[in-house]
Short mmCIF file of C-alpha atoms and ligand atoms in Angstrom, two decimals:
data_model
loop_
_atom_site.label_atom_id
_atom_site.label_comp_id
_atom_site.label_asym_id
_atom_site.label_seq_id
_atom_site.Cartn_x
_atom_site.Cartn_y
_atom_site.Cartn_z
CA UNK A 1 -59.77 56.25 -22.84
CA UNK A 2 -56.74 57.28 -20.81
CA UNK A 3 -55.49 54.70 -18.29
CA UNK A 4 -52.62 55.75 -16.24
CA UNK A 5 -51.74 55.76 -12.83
CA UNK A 6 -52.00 57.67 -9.58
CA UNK A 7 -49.12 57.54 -7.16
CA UNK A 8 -49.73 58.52 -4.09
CA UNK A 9 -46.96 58.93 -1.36
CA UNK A 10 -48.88 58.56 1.92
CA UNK A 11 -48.58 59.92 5.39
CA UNK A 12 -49.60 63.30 4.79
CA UNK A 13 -52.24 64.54 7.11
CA UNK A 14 -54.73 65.98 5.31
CA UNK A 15 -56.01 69.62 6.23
CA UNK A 16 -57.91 72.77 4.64
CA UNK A 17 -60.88 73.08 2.84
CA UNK A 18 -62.70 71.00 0.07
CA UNK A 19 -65.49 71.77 -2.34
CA UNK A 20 -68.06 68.76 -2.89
CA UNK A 21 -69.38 68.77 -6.64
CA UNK A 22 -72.66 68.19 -8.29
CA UNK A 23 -73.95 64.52 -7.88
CA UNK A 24 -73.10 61.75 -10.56
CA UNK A 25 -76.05 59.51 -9.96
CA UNK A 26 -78.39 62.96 -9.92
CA UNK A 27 -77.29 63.96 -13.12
CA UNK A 28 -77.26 60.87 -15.21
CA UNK A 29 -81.11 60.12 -15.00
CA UNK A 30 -81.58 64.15 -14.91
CA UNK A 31 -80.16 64.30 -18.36
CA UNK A 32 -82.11 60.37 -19.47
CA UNK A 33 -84.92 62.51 -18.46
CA UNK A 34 -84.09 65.26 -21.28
CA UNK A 35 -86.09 62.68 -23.36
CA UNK A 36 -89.15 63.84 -22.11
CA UNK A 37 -88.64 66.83 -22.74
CA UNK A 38 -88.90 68.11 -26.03
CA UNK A 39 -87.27 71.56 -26.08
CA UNK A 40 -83.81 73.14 -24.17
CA UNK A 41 -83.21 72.31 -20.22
CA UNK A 42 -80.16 73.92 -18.77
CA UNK A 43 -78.49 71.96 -15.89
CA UNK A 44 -76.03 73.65 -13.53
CA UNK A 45 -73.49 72.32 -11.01
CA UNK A 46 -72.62 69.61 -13.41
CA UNK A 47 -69.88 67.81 -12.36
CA UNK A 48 -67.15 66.79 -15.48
CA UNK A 49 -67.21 63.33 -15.36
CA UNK A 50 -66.14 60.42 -17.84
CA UNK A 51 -70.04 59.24 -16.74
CA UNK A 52 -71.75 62.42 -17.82
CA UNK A 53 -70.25 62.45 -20.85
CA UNK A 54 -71.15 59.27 -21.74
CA UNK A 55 -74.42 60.42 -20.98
CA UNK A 56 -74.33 63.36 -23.15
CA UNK A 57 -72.60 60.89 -25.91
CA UNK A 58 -75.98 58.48 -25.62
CA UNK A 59 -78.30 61.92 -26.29
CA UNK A 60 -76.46 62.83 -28.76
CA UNK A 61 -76.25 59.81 -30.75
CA UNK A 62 -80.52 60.13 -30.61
CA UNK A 63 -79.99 63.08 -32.08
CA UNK A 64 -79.89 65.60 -29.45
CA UNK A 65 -77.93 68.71 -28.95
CA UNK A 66 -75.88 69.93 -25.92
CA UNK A 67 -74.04 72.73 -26.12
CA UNK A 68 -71.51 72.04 -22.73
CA UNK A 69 -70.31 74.85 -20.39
CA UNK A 70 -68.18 75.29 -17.20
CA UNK A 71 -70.12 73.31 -14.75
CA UNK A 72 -73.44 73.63 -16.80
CA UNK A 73 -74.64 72.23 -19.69
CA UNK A 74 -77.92 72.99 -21.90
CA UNK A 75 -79.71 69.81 -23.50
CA UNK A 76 -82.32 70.11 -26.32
CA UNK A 77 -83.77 67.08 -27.41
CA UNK A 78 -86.45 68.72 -30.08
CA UNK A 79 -84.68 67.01 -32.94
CA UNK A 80 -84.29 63.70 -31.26
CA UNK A 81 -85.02 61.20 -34.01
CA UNK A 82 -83.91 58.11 -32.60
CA UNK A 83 -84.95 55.19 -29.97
CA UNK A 84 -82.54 52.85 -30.28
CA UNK A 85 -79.38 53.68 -27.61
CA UNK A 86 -76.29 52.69 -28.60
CA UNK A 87 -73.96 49.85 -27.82
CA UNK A 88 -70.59 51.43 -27.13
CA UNK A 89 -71.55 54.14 -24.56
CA UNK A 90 -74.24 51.60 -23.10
CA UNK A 91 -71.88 48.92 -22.70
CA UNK A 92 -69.30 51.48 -21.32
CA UNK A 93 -71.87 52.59 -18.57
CA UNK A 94 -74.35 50.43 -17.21
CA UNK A 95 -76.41 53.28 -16.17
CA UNK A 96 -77.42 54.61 -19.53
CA UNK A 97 -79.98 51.78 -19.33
CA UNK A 98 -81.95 55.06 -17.77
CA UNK A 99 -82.98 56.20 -21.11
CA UNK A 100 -85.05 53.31 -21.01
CA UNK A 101 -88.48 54.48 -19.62
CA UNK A 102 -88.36 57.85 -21.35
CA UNK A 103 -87.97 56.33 -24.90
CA UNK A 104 -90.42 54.75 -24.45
CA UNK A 105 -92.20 57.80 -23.19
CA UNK A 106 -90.93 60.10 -26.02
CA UNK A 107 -91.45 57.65 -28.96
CA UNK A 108 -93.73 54.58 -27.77
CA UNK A 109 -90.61 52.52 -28.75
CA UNK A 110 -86.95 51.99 -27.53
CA UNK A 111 -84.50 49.64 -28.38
CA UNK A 112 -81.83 49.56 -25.35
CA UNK A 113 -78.77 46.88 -25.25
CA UNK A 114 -78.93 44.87 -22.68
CA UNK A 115 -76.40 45.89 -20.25
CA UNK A 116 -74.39 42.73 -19.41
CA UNK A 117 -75.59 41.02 -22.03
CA UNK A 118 -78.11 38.94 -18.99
CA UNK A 119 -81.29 37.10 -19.81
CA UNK A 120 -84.82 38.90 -19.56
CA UNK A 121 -85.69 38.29 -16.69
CA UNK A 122 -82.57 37.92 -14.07
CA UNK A 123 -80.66 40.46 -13.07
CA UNK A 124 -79.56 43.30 -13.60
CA UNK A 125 -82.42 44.62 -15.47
CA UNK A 126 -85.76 42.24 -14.50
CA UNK A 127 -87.15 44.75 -12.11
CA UNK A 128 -86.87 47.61 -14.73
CA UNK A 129 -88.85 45.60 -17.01
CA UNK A 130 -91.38 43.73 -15.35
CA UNK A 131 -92.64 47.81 -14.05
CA UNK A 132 -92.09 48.49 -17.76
CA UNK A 133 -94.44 45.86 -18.95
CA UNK A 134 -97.10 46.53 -16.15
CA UNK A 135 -97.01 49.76 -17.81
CA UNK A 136 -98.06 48.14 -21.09
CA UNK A 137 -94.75 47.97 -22.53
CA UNK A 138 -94.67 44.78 -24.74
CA UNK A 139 -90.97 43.34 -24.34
CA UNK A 140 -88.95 40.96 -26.08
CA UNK A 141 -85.18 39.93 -26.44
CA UNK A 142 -83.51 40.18 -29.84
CA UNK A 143 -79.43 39.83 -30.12
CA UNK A 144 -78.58 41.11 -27.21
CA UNK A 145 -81.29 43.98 -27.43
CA UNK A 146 -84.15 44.98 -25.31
CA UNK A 147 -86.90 46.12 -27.39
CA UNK A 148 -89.93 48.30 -26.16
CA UNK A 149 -93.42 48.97 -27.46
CA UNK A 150 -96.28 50.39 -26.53
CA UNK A 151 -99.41 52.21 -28.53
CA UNK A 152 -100.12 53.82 -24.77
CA UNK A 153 -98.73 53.38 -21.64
CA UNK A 154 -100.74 53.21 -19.12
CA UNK A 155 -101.02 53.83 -14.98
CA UNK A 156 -100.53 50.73 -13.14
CA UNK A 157 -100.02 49.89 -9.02
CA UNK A 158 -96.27 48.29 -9.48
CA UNK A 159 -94.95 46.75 -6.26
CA UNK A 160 -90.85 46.48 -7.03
CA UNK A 161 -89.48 43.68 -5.61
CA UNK A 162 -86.54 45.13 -4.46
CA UNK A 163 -86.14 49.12 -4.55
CA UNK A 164 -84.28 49.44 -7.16
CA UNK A 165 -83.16 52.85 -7.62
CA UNK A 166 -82.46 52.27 -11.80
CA UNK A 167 -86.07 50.61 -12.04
CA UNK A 168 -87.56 53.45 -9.92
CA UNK A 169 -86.00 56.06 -11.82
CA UNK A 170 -86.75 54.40 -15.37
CA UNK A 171 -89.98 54.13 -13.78
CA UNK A 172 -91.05 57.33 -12.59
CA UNK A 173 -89.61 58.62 -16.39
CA UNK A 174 -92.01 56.32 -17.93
CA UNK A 175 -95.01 56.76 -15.74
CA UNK A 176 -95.29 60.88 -16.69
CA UNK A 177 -96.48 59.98 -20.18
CA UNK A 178 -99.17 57.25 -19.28
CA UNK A 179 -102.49 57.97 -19.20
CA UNK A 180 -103.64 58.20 -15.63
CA UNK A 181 -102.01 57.49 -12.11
CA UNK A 182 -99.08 55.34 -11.48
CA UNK A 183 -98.23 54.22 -8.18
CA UNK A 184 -94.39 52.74 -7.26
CA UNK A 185 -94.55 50.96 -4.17
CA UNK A 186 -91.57 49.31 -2.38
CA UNK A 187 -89.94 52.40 -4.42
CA UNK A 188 -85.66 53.25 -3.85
CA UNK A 189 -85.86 56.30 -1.34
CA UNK A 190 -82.34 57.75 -2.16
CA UNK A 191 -81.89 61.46 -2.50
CA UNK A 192 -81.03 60.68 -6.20
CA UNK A 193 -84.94 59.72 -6.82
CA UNK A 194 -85.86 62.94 -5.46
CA UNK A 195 -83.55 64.79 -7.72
CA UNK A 196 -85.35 63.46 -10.15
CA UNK A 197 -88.67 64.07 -9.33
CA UNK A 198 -87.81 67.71 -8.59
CA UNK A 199 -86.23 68.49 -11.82
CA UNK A 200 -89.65 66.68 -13.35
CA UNK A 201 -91.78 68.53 -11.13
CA UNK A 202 -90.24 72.01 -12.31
CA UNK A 203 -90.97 71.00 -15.72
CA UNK A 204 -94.43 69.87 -15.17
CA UNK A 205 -94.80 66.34 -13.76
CA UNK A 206 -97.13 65.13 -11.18
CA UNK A 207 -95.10 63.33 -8.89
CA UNK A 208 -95.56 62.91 -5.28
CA UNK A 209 -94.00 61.09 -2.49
CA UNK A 210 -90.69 60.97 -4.00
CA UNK A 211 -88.33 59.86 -0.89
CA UNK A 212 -90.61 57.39 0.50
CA UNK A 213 -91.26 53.98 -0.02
CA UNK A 214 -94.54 55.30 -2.46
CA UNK A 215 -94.29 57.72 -5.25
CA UNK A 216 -97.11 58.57 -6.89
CA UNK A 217 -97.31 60.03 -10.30
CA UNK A 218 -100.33 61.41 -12.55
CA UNK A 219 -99.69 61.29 -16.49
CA UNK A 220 -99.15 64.39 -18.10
CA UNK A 221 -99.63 65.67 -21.66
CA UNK A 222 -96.59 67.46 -22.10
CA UNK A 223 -93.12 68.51 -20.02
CA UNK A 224 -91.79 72.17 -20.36
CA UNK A 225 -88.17 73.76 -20.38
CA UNK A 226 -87.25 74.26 -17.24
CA UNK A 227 -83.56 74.91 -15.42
CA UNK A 228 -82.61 72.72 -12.48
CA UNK A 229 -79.07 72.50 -9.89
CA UNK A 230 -77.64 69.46 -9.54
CA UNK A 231 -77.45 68.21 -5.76
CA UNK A 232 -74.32 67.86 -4.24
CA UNK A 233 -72.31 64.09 -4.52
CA UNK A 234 -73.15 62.32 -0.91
CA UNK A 235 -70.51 60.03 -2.24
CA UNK A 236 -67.58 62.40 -2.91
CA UNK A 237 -68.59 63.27 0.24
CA UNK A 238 -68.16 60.49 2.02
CA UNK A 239 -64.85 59.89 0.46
CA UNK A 240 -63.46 63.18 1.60
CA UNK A 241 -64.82 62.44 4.76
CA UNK A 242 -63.29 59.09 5.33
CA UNK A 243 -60.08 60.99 3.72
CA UNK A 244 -59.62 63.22 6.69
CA UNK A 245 -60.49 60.39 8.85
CA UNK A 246 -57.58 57.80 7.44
CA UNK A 247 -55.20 60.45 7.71
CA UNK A 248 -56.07 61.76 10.70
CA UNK A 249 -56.91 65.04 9.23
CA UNK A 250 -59.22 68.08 9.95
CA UNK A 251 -61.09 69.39 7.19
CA UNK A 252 -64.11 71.63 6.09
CA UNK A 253 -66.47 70.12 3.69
CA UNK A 254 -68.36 72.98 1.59
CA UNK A 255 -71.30 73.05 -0.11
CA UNK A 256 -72.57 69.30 1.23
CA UNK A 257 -75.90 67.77 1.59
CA UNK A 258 -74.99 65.83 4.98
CA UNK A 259 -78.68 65.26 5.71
CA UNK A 260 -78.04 62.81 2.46
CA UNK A 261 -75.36 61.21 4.62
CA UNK A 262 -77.37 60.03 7.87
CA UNK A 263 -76.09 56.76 8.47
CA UNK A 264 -72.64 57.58 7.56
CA UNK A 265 -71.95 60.64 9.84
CA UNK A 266 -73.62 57.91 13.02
CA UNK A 267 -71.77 55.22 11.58
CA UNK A 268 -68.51 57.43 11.46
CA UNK A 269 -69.17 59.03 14.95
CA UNK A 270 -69.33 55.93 16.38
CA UNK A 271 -65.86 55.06 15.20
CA UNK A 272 -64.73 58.52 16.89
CA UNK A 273 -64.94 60.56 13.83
CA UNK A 274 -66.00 64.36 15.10
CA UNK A 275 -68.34 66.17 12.83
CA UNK A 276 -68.78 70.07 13.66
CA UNK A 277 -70.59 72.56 11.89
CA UNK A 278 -70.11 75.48 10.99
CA UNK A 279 -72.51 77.94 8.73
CA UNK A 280 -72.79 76.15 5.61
CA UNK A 281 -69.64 74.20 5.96
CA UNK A 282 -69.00 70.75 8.33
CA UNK A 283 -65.50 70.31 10.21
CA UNK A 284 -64.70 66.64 10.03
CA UNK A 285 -61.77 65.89 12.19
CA UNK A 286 -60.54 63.40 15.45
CA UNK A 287 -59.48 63.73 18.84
CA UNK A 288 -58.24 60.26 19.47
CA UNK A 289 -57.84 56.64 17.60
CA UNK A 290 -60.94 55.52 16.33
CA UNK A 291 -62.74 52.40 17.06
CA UNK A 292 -63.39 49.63 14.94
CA UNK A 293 -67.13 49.96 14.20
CA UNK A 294 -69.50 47.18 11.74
CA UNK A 295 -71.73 48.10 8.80
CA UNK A 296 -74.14 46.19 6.74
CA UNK A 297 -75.02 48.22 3.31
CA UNK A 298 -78.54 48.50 2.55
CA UNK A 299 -80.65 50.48 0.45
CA UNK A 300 -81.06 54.18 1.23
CA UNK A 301 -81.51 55.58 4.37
CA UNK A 302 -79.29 52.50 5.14
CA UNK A 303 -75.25 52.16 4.88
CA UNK A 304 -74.42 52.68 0.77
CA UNK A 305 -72.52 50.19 -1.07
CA UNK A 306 -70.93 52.88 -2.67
CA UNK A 307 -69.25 53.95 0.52
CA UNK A 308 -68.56 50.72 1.39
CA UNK A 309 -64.65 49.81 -0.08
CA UNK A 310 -63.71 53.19 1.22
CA UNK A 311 -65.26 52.39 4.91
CA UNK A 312 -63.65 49.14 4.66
CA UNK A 313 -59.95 50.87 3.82
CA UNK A 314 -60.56 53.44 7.04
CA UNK A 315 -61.49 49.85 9.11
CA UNK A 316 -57.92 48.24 8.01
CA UNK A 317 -56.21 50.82 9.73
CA UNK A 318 -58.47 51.22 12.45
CA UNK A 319 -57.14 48.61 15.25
CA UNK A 320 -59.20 46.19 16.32
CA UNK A 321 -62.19 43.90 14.53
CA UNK A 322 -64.69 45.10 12.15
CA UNK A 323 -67.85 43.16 10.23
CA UNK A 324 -69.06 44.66 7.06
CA UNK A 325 -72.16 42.81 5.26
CA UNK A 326 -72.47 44.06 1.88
CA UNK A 327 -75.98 43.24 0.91
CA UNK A 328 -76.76 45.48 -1.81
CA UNK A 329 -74.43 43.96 -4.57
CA UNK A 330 -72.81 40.51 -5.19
CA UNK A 331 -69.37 40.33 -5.59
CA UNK A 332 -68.56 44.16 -4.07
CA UNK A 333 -65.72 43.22 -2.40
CA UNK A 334 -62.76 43.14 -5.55
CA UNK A 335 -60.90 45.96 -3.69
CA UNK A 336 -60.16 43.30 -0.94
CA UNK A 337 -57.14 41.23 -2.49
CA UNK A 338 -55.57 44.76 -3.42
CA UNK A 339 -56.33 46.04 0.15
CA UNK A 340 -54.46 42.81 1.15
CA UNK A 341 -51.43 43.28 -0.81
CA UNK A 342 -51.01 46.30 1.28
CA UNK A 343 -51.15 44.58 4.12
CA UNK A 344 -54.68 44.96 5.12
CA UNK A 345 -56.13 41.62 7.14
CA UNK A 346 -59.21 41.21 6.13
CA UNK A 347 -61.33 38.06 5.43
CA UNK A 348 -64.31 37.15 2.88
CA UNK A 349 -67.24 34.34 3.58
CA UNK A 350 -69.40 35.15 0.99
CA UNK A 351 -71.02 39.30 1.76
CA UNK A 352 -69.57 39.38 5.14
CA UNK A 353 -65.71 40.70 5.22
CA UNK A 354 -63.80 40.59 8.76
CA UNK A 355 -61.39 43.21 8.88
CA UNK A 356 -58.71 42.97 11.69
CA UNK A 357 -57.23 46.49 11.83
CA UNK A 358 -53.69 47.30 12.23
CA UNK A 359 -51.37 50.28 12.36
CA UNK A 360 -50.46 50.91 9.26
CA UNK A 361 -50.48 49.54 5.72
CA UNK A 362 -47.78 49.57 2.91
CA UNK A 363 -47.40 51.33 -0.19
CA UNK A 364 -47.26 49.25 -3.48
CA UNK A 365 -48.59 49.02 -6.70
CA UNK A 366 -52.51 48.09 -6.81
CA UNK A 367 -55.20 48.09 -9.43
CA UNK A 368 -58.44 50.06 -9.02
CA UNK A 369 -61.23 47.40 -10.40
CA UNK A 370 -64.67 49.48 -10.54
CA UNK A 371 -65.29 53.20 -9.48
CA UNK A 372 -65.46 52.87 -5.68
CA UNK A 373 -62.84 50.35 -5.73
CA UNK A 374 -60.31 52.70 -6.40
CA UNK A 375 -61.56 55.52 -4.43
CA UNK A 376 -60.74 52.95 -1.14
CA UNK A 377 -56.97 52.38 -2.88
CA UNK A 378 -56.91 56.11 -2.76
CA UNK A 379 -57.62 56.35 0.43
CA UNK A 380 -55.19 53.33 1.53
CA UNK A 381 -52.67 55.28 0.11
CA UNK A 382 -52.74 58.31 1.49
CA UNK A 383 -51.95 56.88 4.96
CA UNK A 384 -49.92 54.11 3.68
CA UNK A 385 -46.30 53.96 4.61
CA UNK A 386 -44.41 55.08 1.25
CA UNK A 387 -45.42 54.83 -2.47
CA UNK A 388 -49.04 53.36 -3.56
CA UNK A 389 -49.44 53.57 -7.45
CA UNK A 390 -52.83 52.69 -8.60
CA UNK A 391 -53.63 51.85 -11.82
CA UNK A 392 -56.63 51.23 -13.34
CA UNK A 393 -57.73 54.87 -12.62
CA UNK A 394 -59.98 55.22 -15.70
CA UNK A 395 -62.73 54.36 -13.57
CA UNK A 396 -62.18 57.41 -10.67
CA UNK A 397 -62.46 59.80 -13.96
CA UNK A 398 -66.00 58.38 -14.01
CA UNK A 399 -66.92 59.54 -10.66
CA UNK A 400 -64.77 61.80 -9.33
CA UNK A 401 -63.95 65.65 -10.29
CA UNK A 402 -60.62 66.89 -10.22
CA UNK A 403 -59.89 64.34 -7.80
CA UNK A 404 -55.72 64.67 -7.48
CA UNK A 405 -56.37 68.54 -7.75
CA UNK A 406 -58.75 68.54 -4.51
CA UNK A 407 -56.23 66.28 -2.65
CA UNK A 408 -53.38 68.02 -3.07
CA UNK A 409 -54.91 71.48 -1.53
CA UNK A 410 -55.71 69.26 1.35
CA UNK A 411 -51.91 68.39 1.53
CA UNK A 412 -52.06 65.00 -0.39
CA UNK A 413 -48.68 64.26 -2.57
CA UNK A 414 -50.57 63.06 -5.35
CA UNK A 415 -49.66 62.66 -9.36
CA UNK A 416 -50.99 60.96 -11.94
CA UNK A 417 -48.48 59.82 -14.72
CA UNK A 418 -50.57 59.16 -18.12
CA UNK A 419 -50.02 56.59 -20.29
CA UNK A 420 -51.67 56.18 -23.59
CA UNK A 421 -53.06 52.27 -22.98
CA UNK A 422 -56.43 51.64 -24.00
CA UNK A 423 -58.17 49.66 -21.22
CA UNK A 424 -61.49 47.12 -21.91
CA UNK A 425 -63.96 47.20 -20.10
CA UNK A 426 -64.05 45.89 -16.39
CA UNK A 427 -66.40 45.65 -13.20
CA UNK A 428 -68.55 48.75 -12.94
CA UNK A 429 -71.38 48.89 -10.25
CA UNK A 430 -72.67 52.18 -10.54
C1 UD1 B 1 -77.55 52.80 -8.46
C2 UD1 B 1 -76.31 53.66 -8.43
C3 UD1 B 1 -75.13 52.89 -7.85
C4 UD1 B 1 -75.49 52.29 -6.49
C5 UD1 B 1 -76.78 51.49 -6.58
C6 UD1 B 1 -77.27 51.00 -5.23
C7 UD1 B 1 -76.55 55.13 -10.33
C8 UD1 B 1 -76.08 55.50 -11.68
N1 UD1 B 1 -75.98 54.06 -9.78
O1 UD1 B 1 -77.28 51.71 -9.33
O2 UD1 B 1 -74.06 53.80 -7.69
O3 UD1 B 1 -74.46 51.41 -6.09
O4 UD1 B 1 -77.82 52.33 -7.14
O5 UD1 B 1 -77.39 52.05 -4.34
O6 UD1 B 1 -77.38 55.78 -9.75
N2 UD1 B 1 -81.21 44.52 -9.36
C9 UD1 B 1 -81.84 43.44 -9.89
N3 UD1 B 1 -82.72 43.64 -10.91
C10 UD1 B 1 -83.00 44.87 -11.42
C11 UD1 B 1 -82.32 45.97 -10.86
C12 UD1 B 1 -81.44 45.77 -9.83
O7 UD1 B 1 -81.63 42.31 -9.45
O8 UD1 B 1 -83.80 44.99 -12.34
C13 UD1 B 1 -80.25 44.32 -8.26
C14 UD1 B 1 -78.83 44.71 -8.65
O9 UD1 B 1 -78.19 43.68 -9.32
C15 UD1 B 1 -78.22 45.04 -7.32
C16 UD1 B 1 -79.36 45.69 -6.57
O10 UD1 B 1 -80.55 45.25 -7.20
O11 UD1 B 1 -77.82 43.88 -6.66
C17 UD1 B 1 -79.32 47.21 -6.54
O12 UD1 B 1 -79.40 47.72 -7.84
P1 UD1 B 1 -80.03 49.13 -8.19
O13 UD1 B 1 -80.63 49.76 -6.98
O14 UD1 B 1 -80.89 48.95 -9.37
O15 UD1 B 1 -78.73 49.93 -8.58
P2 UD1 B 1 -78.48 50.80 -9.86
O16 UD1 B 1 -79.64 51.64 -10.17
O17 UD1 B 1 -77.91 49.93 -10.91
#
């Protein structure tokens, strides 16, 4: 794993065009979801990613083949002879706890570490499994190890308790190889969850409702080859659009989904941020200061939390005072103190964070602590005053495609300097 660092020297306004890439959190249950499949799917508008290979590095180690292309990749999981996932790549990536529900799917049986290393039970996981067991999974904890059985899953009414969008997608996975109807209610409505139910739906699954608070999904016998397109990152989009704004910029965003990004656009209009569009493409630029504006994060339609840290670095240098409640996660706000050391005034009770905006931070060296994180350091330092160097950038190889490359046509001065330190493991949200 290569560290390094990114060293930004800030001030440049960015300007031109920028591409938006195929969707992290689409693809990694898209390719979980291989599991059920028991012959060749062929995604395209696969984004590289550190994530997605880790992904690919989980199916493999069950035993399945991928044969990787530019911006595609083929999966064929007839050979899969495993059900255990394994320990390095699950520990490295929370999210591989997807392969979860279709395990158990495929083979009756999986045997998943527990991410975290938490009890049954509490978080992070308890929703996942408590939908798992009402789908007559039996479930029990053994070093560190979730292990899964069932003779036959069956449909079950499973109200989540909170919509989680892992359980809901481990879920849904689970739910096409029980016998009969399954019905999620209280179910995570983000565009990701639709992805998903698309790409199952070409291959033969019965799902309905996907996108709404109840999805509804009729056991099938078997799933079919089928070829799906990856949606485009609402995320990465965000963060390119928050780019322009922190630089006072004017950019065109191609190939975008900005009906994914609802709340964000009003949120980001309110502060003064113009969106135009124009054919397929959106013009994001500004015609005066913005305005300090609040945000609570909440589930989809709502704010994200993964937009959050880089809202919050647009707020610092956005004069004036700004709230933002982060109610999704505990503990999302580890880009503060490093936002701070710029020069950033902000101030944490618990989820809330005040930010008092000011003109302008200051470059110096900060360290990126989960994905997002770092994407807001980023963006602090392209309209910092002089040098930012990040570090800790491992984690914006997870979720970010050609990243420095995209910048710098937008008129970044942007490097990255690589260094051969092997970093452990550290917070990682999504
Ligand atoms: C996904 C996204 C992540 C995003 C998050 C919320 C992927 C790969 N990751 O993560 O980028 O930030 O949605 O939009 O798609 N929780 C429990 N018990 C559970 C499950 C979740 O308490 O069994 C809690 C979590 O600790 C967290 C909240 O619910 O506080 C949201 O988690 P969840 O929606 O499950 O997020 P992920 O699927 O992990």
């Amino acid at each position: 794993m290569e560290s390094g660092k990114i060293i930004i020297k800030g001030g440049r306004r960015l300007t031109g065009k920028v591409r938006i890439s195929g969707s992290k959190n689409a693809a990694l249950p898209i390719l979980a979801a291989a599991i059920l499949i028991p012959e060749k799917i062929t995604l395209t508008n696969l984004p590289s990613l550190l994530d997605i290979q880790t992904m690919l590095e989980v199916l493999n180690e069950l035993g399945a083949n991928s044969e990787i292309g530019v911006g595609e990749v083929i999966v064929n999981t007839a050979e899969l002879n495993k059900y255990d996932a394994p320990y390095e790549q699950v520990r490295r990536m929370r999210a591989s706890a997807v392969v979860m529900g279709a395990l158990l799917a495929r083979f009756g049986k999986a045997y998943v570490p527990m991410p975290g290393g938490c009890n049954i039970g509490s978080r992070p996981i308890n929703i996942h499994l408590d939908g798992l067991s009402k789908l007559g999974a039996k479930i029990s904890l053994e070093k560190g190890y979730v292990k899964l059985s069932a003779r036959k899953l069956k449909g079950a009414e499973i109200y989540l308790d909170f919509p989680s969008v892992g359980a809901t997608e481990n879920l849904m996975m689970a739910a096409c190889a029980a016998e009969g109807e399954t019905i999620i209610d209280n179910a995570a409505k983000e565009p990701e969850i639709t992805a998903l139910a698309d790409f199952l739906n070409k291959a033969g699954a019965e799902i309905q409702g996907a996108g709404s608070d109840i999805i509804k999904i009729k056991g099938v016998k078997e799933l079919k080859t089928t070829t799906y397109r990856i949606i485009p990152d609402r995320i990465e989009t965000g963060t390119y659009i928050m780019a322009a704004a922190i630089t006072k910029g004017d950019i065109l965003i191609e190939e975008a989904e900005f009906d994914h990004l609802h709340t964000v656009v009003t949120k980001l209009e309110e502060a003064g941020v113009i969106f135009e569009k124009k054919d397929s493409q959106m013009r994001v630029h500004l015609q005066k200061e913005l305005s300090p504006v609040n945000i609570r994060t909440m589930p989809y339609p709502g704010f994200p939390t993964d937009l959050q840290a880089q809202f919050m670095a647009l707020m610092c240098m956005t004069e004036g005072m700004s709230v933002i409640i982060e109610s999704v996660f505990e503990n999302r706000f580890m880009h503060v103190g490093e936002l701070c050391r710029m020069g950033a005034d902000i101030k944490v009770d618990n989820h809330t964070a005040i930010i008092r905006g000011i003109k302008s931070l200051s470059g110096t060296a900060v360290n990126a602590t989960d994905l997002r994180a770092s994407a807001a350091l980023i963006l602090a330092g392209l309209a910092a005053k002089g040098e930012t160097q990040v570090s800790g950038i491992y984690h914006l190889d997870r979720g970010y495609e050609y990243l420095e490359e995209k910048l710098t046509k937008l008129g970044a001065q942007i490097k990255r300097i690589h260094s051969e330190k092997i970093l452990l493991e550290e917070e990682n949200y999504d």
